[in-house]
Amino acid sequence: MTTAIRLGTRRSALAMSQSSMVARALEEKAGRPVELVEIVSEGDVSRASLSQLGGTGVFATRLREALLAGECDLLVHSLKDLPTAGAPGLLVAATPVRADARDVVLTRDGTPLAELPVGARVGTGSPRRIAQVRRANPGVQVHDLRGNVDSRMQRVRDGELDAIVLAAAGLSRLGSDIDLAMEFQDLGGWPTAAGQGALAVETRLDIDDDLLRAIRALDDPATRFAVTVERAVLAGVEAGCHAPVGIHADFAGDELRVSAVVYGEPGVEITAESAEVVAQEYIHAQGGGDGADAARRVVPRRASEIGTEVAGQLLDRGASDIVTPSTTT
C-alpha cells in the first residue's frame, strides 16, 4: 500500500481550499495520495486583532511546530502571513504560480471607496490597508475586521459596515458566489502585502529526496523571484508582515518592476521603485541536476539584493522613522 503524503493546513475554509489545490497538484507530481492534516493555530482561535496578536507568524508558528514534530510532511502557507526569516530545519521548497495580488473593496451598492460619504464604516484589520483606505477617503471611519471571508462579507450585507477590504486571491480560491459589488484596487497606486496572492510550500530539510523533487516541481521561478524581492524589502526595513508597507514586484517581459510604499501619518508616504532586466537569471532555476541546484542558490541571492536595494532607498528617505522594527521577521 502506498503511504499517503501528509499536508498540514489550518482548518479555515480558505486554508483548506488552498491546501487542497496544492494536494491535487502534488499527487500528480509524486504519484502518491496526499491527505490533509488539520492544525489549529493561535490566530484561528483568538478573536483579538492581528496587531494585538503580534501579527507576524501568528498563523505559522503552530503549523511549523507540527511539521518539525513529524505530524505532517509539508505545509501550505499564504506567503504574506509568513515571517521573512526562515525557520531552522525547514525550507520553502516551492512557490506555485501567483494568483491575483490585488486588494478588493466590497460594498452593497458599488459606491467607490473614494466616494463613500463622511462617516461611512470600512472594515479592515491591516495597518497598511487602514493607511490606504484613509488615503483614498479621509472621511470614512475604519473598523477592525477579523473572522472568515463569509462572516466579513455578512457584516456588509447586514449594514454593520459599509465596505470591507479583502485580498482578491482569497476570494478567487474560495470560489464563493459574491453578491457584493467589487472594486479592484490598482497595484500601482495600492501596492499590497509582500507575497500577497502567492503560496509557500514548506517542508523539512531532512525530507526524502523523491518527495522534495515532487514539491519543487510545483515551483514557479518568476513567482519565486518576485516574492523574494518583496520579502527582502520588508526585511530590509525591519518591518513585520502586518506593518504599513505596501510592496509589489512583477515582470513586464524580461523586466522586473518593483514599487514600495511605507505609510506614515495621513499625508506622509515614502516611496521607492526599481526596474531591471533579470529574465536569464531567474529562468534557469527550472529543471534538475547540478545546474538547477546552483541556480536555486543564485536566484534568491540576486532577488534579495534587489529587494535590499529598494529597502535602502526607503531607509534613506526616512522609513525607519515610520516603521517600528519587528523582532519576529
Coordinates of C-alpha atoms in Angstrom, one line a residue:
M1 CA 0.0 0.0 0.0
T2 CA 1.3 3.4 -1.0
T3 CA 1.9 5.7 2.0
A4 CA 0.0 9.0 1.8
I5 CA 1.8 12.3 2.0
R6 CA 0.5 14.3 4.9
L7 CA -0.1 18.0 4.2
G8 CA -0.6 20.2 7.3
T9 CA -3.1 23.0 7.0
R10 CA -5.1 25.5 9.0
R11 CA -8.8 24.5 9.2
S12 CA -10.3 27.7 7.8
A13 CA -12.2 27.4 4.5
L14 CA -9.5 29.4 2.6
A15 CA -6.6 27.4 4.0
M16 CA -8.3 24.1 3.2
S17 CA -9.1 25.3 -0.3
Q18 CA -5.5 26.4 -0.9
S19 CA -4.1 23.2 0.6
S20 CA -6.5 21.1 -1.5
M21 CA -5.2 22.8 -4.7
V22 CA -1.6 22.0 -3.8
A23 CA -2.5 18.5 -2.7
R24 CA -4.1 17.6 -6.1
A25 CA -1.1 19.1 -7.9
L26 CA 1.4 17.2 -5.7
E27 CA -0.4 13.9 -6.2
E28 CA 0.2 14.2 -9.9
K29 CA 3.9 15.0 -9.4
A30 CA 4.6 12.5 -6.7
G31 CA 2.3 9.6 -7.9
R32 CA 1.1 9.2 -4.3
P33 CA -2.1 10.2 -2.4
V34 CA -2.0 13.4 -0.3
E35 CA -4.1 13.7 2.8
L36 CA -4.8 16.9 4.7
V37 CA -3.9 17.2 8.4
E38 CA -5.8 20.0 10.2
I39 CA -3.8 22.0 12.6
V40 CA -5.2 24.8 14.9
S41 CA -3.1 27.9 15.3
E42 CA -3.4 30.7 17.8
G43 CA -4.6 33.0 15.1
D44 CA -7.5 30.6 14.4
V45 CA -8.9 30.6 18.0
S46 CA -8.2 34.1 19.2
R47 CA -10.6 37.0 18.2
A48 CA -8.0 39.7 19.0
S49 CA -6.8 41.9 16.2
L50 CA -3.7 40.8 14.3
S51 CA -1.7 43.7 15.7
Q52 CA -2.6 42.6 19.2
L53 CA -1.6 39.0 18.5
G54 CA 1.8 40.1 17.2
G55 CA 0.9 39.9 13.5
T56 CA 4.0 38.3 12.0
G57 CA 3.9 34.5 12.2
V58 CA 0.7 34.2 14.2
F59 CA -0.7 31.6 11.8
A60 CA 2.6 29.9 11.0
T61 CA 4.2 29.1 14.4
R62 CA 1.9 26.1 15.4
L63 CA 2.0 24.7 11.9
R64 CA 5.8 24.8 11.8
E65 CA 5.9 23.1 15.2
A66 CA 3.7 20.3 13.9
L67 CA 6.0 19.9 10.8
L68 CA 9.1 19.7 12.9
A69 CA 7.5 17.2 15.2
G70 CA 6.7 14.9 12.3
E71 CA 2.9 15.4 12.5
C72 CA 2.9 16.2 8.8
D73 CA 5.3 16.1 5.8
L74 CA 4.7 19.6 4.4
L75 CA 2.7 22.8 4.9
V76 CA 0.9 25.3 2.7
H77 CA 1.0 28.9 3.8
S78 CA -0.3 32.1 2.5
L79 CA 3.1 33.6 1.8
K80 CA 2.0 37.1 3.0
D81 CA 1.5 35.7 6.5
L82 CA 4.9 34.0 6.7
P83 CA 7.8 35.7 8.6
T84 CA 10.6 36.8 6.3
A85 CA 13.2 34.9 8.4
G86 CA 13.4 31.2 7.6
A87 CA 12.6 28.6 10.3
P88 CA 15.5 26.4 11.5
G89 CA 15.2 22.9 10.0
L90 CA 12.7 24.0 7.4
L91 CA 12.7 25.3 3.8
V92 CA 10.2 26.8 1.4
A93 CA 10.6 24.3 -1.4
A94 CA 8.0 25.7 -3.8
T95 CA 6.1 28.9 -4.6
P96 CA 3.4 27.9 -7.1
V97 CA 2.1 30.4 -9.8
R98 CA 0.9 33.5 -8.0
A99 CA -2.8 34.4 -8.1
D100 CA -4.2 38.0 -8.3
A101 CA -2.2 40.1 -5.9
R102 CA -4.7 43.0 -5.7
D103 CA -6.9 44.1 -2.9
V104 CA -10.7 44.4 -3.4
V105 CA -13.1 46.8 -1.7
L106 CA -16.6 45.2 -1.3
T107 CA -19.8 47.3 -0.9
R108 CA -23.5 46.7 -1.1
D109 CA -24.2 49.1 -3.9
G110 CA -21.0 49.6 -5.8
T111 CA -20.1 53.1 -4.5
P112 CA -16.3 53.5 -5.0
L113 CA -14.3 53.8 -1.8
A114 CA -13.3 57.4 -2.7
E115 CA -16.9 58.4 -3.0
L116 CA -18.2 56.9 0.3
P117 CA -19.8 59.6 2.4
V118 CA -18.2 61.0 5.5
G119 CA -18.6 58.6 8.4
A120 CA -19.0 55.5 6.3
R121 CA -17.7 52.4 8.1
V122 CA -14.9 50.5 6.4
G123 CA -13.6 47.2 7.8
T124 CA -10.0 46.1 7.8
G125 CA -7.5 44.9 10.4
S126 CA -4.4 45.7 8.4
P127 CA -2.3 48.8 9.2
R128 CA -1.3 49.0 5.6
R129 CA -4.9 48.9 4.4
I130 CA -6.0 51.3 7.1
A131 CA -3.5 53.8 5.7
Q132 CA -4.5 53.2 2.1
V133 CA -8.3 53.5 2.9
R134 CA -7.7 56.8 4.7
R135 CA -5.5 58.0 1.8
A136 CA -8.3 57.2 -0.6
N137 CA -11.1 58.7 1.6
P138 CA -10.1 60.6 4.7
G139 CA -13.7 61.0 5.8
V140 CA -14.5 57.3 6.5
Q141 CA -14.3 55.5 9.8
V142 CA -12.1 52.4 9.9
H143 CA -13.2 49.4 12.0
D144 CA -11.1 46.4 12.9
L145 CA -12.1 43.3 11.0
R146 CA -11.5 39.6 11.9
G147 CA -13.2 36.3 11.0
N148 CA -13.5 34.2 7.9
V149 CA -14.4 35.7 4.5
D150 CA -18.1 34.9 4.7
S151 CA -18.5 36.4 8.1
R152 CA -16.7 39.6 7.0
M153 CA -19.0 39.9 3.9
Q154 CA -22.0 39.3 6.1
R155 CA -21.2 42.4 8.1
V156 CA -21.6 44.4 4.9
R157 CA -24.8 42.7 3.9
D158 CA -26.3 43.3 7.4
G159 CA -25.4 47.0 7.2
E160 CA -23.0 46.9 10.1
L161 CA -20.2 48.0 7.8
D162 CA -20.5 49.9 4.5
A163 CA -17.4 48.4 3.0
I164 CA -14.6 45.9 3.7
V165 CA -11.2 45.3 2.1
L166 CA -10.2 41.7 1.2
A167 CA -7.5 40.0 -0.9
A168 CA -8.6 39.2 -4.5
A169 CA -6.7 35.9 -4.3
G170 CA -8.6 34.6 -1.3
L171 CA -12.0 35.3 -3.0
S172 CA -10.9 33.6 -6.1
R173 CA -9.5 30.5 -4.3
L174 CA -12.7 30.1 -2.2
G175 CA -14.8 30.2 -5.4
S176 CA -17.6 31.8 -3.4
D177 CA -20.6 33.4 -5.0
I178 CA -20.0 37.1 -4.4
D179 CA -23.2 39.1 -4.1
L180 CA -21.5 42.3 -3.2
A181 CA -20.1 44.9 -5.6
M182 CA -16.3 44.6 -6.0
E183 CA -13.8 47.4 -6.7
F184 CA -10.4 46.1 -7.5
Q185 CA -7.5 48.3 -6.5
D186 CA -4.7 49.0 -8.9
L187 CA -1.4 47.8 -7.7
G188 CA 0.4 50.9 -9.0
G189 CA -1.5 53.1 -6.5
W190 CA -2.4 50.5 -3.9
P191 CA 0.5 48.0 -3.5
T192 CA -0.3 45.1 -1.3
A193 CA 1.5 42.9 1.3
A194 CA 4.8 41.3 0.4
G195 CA 3.9 37.9 -1.2
Q196 CA 0.1 38.6 -1.4
G197 CA -1.5 36.2 -3.8
A198 CA 1.3 33.6 -3.5
L199 CA 1.5 30.3 -1.6
A200 CA 4.5 28.9 0.1
V201 CA 5.0 25.1 0.3
E202 CA 7.3 24.4 3.3
T203 CA 8.9 21.1 4.3
R204 CA 11.7 19.8 6.5
L205 CA 15.4 19.9 5.4
D206 CA 15.6 16.1 6.0
I207 CA 12.6 15.2 3.8
D208 CA 13.3 12.4 1.4
D209 CA 14.7 13.3 -2.0
D210 CA 11.8 11.9 -4.0
L211 CA 9.2 14.0 -2.1
L212 CA 11.5 17.1 -2.3
R213 CA 11.7 16.7 -6.1
A214 CA 8.0 16.4 -6.4
I215 CA 7.4 19.5 -4.3
R216 CA 10.0 21.5 -6.2
A217 CA 8.2 20.6 -9.4
L218 CA 5.3 22.9 -8.2
D219 CA 7.6 25.9 -8.1
D220 CA 7.1 28.9 -10.5
P221 CA 10.5 30.7 -10.9
A222 CA 9.0 34.0 -11.8
T223 CA 6.8 34.0 -8.8
R224 CA 9.6 32.9 -6.5
F225 CA 11.9 35.7 -7.8
A226 CA 9.2 38.4 -7.4
V227 CA 8.1 37.5 -3.9
T228 CA 11.7 37.0 -2.8
V229 CA 12.3 40.6 -3.8
E230 CA 9.2 41.8 -1.9
R231 CA 10.1 40.0 1.2
A232 CA 13.7 41.3 1.1
V233 CA 12.3 44.8 1.0
L234 CA 10.2 44.0 4.1
A235 CA 13.1 42.5 5.9
G236 CA 15.4 45.4 4.8
V237 CA 13.2 48.0 6.5
E238 CA 12.8 45.7 9.5
A239 CA 9.1 45.5 9.3
G240 CA 6.7 42.7 10.1
C241 CA 4.3 41.3 7.5
H242 CA 1.4 43.4 9.0
A243 CA 3.4 46.7 9.0
P244 CA 2.1 49.7 7.0
V245 CA 4.2 48.8 4.0
G246 CA 2.9 48.1 0.5
I247 CA 5.2 46.2 -1.9
H248 CA 4.7 44.7 -5.3
A249 CA 7.1 43.2 -7.8
D250 CA 6.2 41.7 -11.2
F251 CA 7.6 41.0 -14.6
A252 CA 6.8 43.0 -17.8
G253 CA 8.5 40.8 -20.4
D254 CA 12.1 40.4 -19.2
E255 CA 12.0 43.5 -16.9
L256 CA 11.2 43.2 -13.2
R257 CA 9.4 46.2 -11.8
V258 CA 9.3 46.9 -8.1
S259 CA 7.3 49.5 -6.2
A260 CA 7.2 50.0 -2.5
V261 CA 5.5 52.5 -0.2
V262 CA 5.8 53.0 3.6
Y263 CA 2.7 54.7 5.0
G264 CA 3.0 57.1 8.0
E265 CA 0.6 59.7 9.3
P266 CA -2.0 60.9 6.9
G267 CA -0.2 62.6 4.0
V268 CA 3.1 61.0 4.9
E269 CA 4.4 58.4 2.4
I270 CA 7.9 57.2 1.5
T271 CA 8.2 55.5 -1.9
A272 CA 10.8 53.6 -3.9
E273 CA 10.9 52.0 -7.3
S274 CA 13.3 49.8 -9.3
A275 CA 13.3 48.2 -12.7
E276 CA 15.8 45.9 -14.3
V277 CA 16.1 43.0 -16.7
V278 CA 16.6 39.7 -14.9
A279 CA 15.0 37.1 -17.0
Q280 CA 18.1 35.0 -17.7
E281 CA 18.9 34.9 -14.0
Y282 CA 15.6 33.5 -12.8
I283 CA 14.6 31.2 -15.7
H284 CA 17.5 28.8 -15.2
A285 CA 16.1 27.7 -11.8
Q286 CA 13.9 25.3 -13.6
G287 CA 14.8 21.7 -14.2
G288 CA 17.0 19.3 -12.2
G289 CA 20.7 18.4 -11.8
D290 CA 23.6 20.4 -10.6
G291 CA 22.8 23.4 -12.8
A292 CA 19.4 23.8 -11.3
D293 CA 20.7 23.4 -7.8
A294 CA 23.3 26.2 -8.5
A295 CA 20.5 28.4 -9.9
R296 CA 18.4 27.9 -6.8
R297 CA 21.3 29.4 -4.8
V298 CA 21.9 32.3 -7.2
V299 CA 18.3 33.3 -7.9
P300 CA 17.3 34.0 -4.2
R301 CA 20.6 35.9 -3.7
R302 CA 20.0 38.2 -6.7
A303 CA 16.4 38.7 -5.8
S304 CA 17.4 39.6 -2.2
E305 CA 19.9 42.0 -3.5
I306 CA 17.3 43.9 -5.5
G307 CA 14.9 44.0 -2.5
T308 CA 17.7 45.2 -0.2
E309 CA 18.5 48.0 -2.7
V310 CA 14.8 49.1 -2.7
A311 CA 14.7 48.9 1.1
G312 CA 17.9 51.1 1.2
Q313 CA 16.1 53.7 -0.8
L314 CA 13.2 53.7 1.7
L315 CA 15.5 53.9 4.7
D316 CA 17.5 56.8 3.1
R317 CA 14.2 58.6 2.7
G318 CA 13.2 58.2 6.3
A319 CA 11.3 54.9 6.5
S320 CA 12.9 54.0 9.8
D321 CA 11.1 56.9 11.4
I322 CA 7.8 55.4 10.5
V323 CA 8.2 51.6 10.7
T324 CA 8.5 50.1 14.2
P325 CA 11.3 47.4 13.9
S326 CA 9.9 43.9 14.1
T327 CA 11.7 41.3 16.3
T328 CA 10.0 38.4 14.7
T329 CA 10.5 38.8 11.0

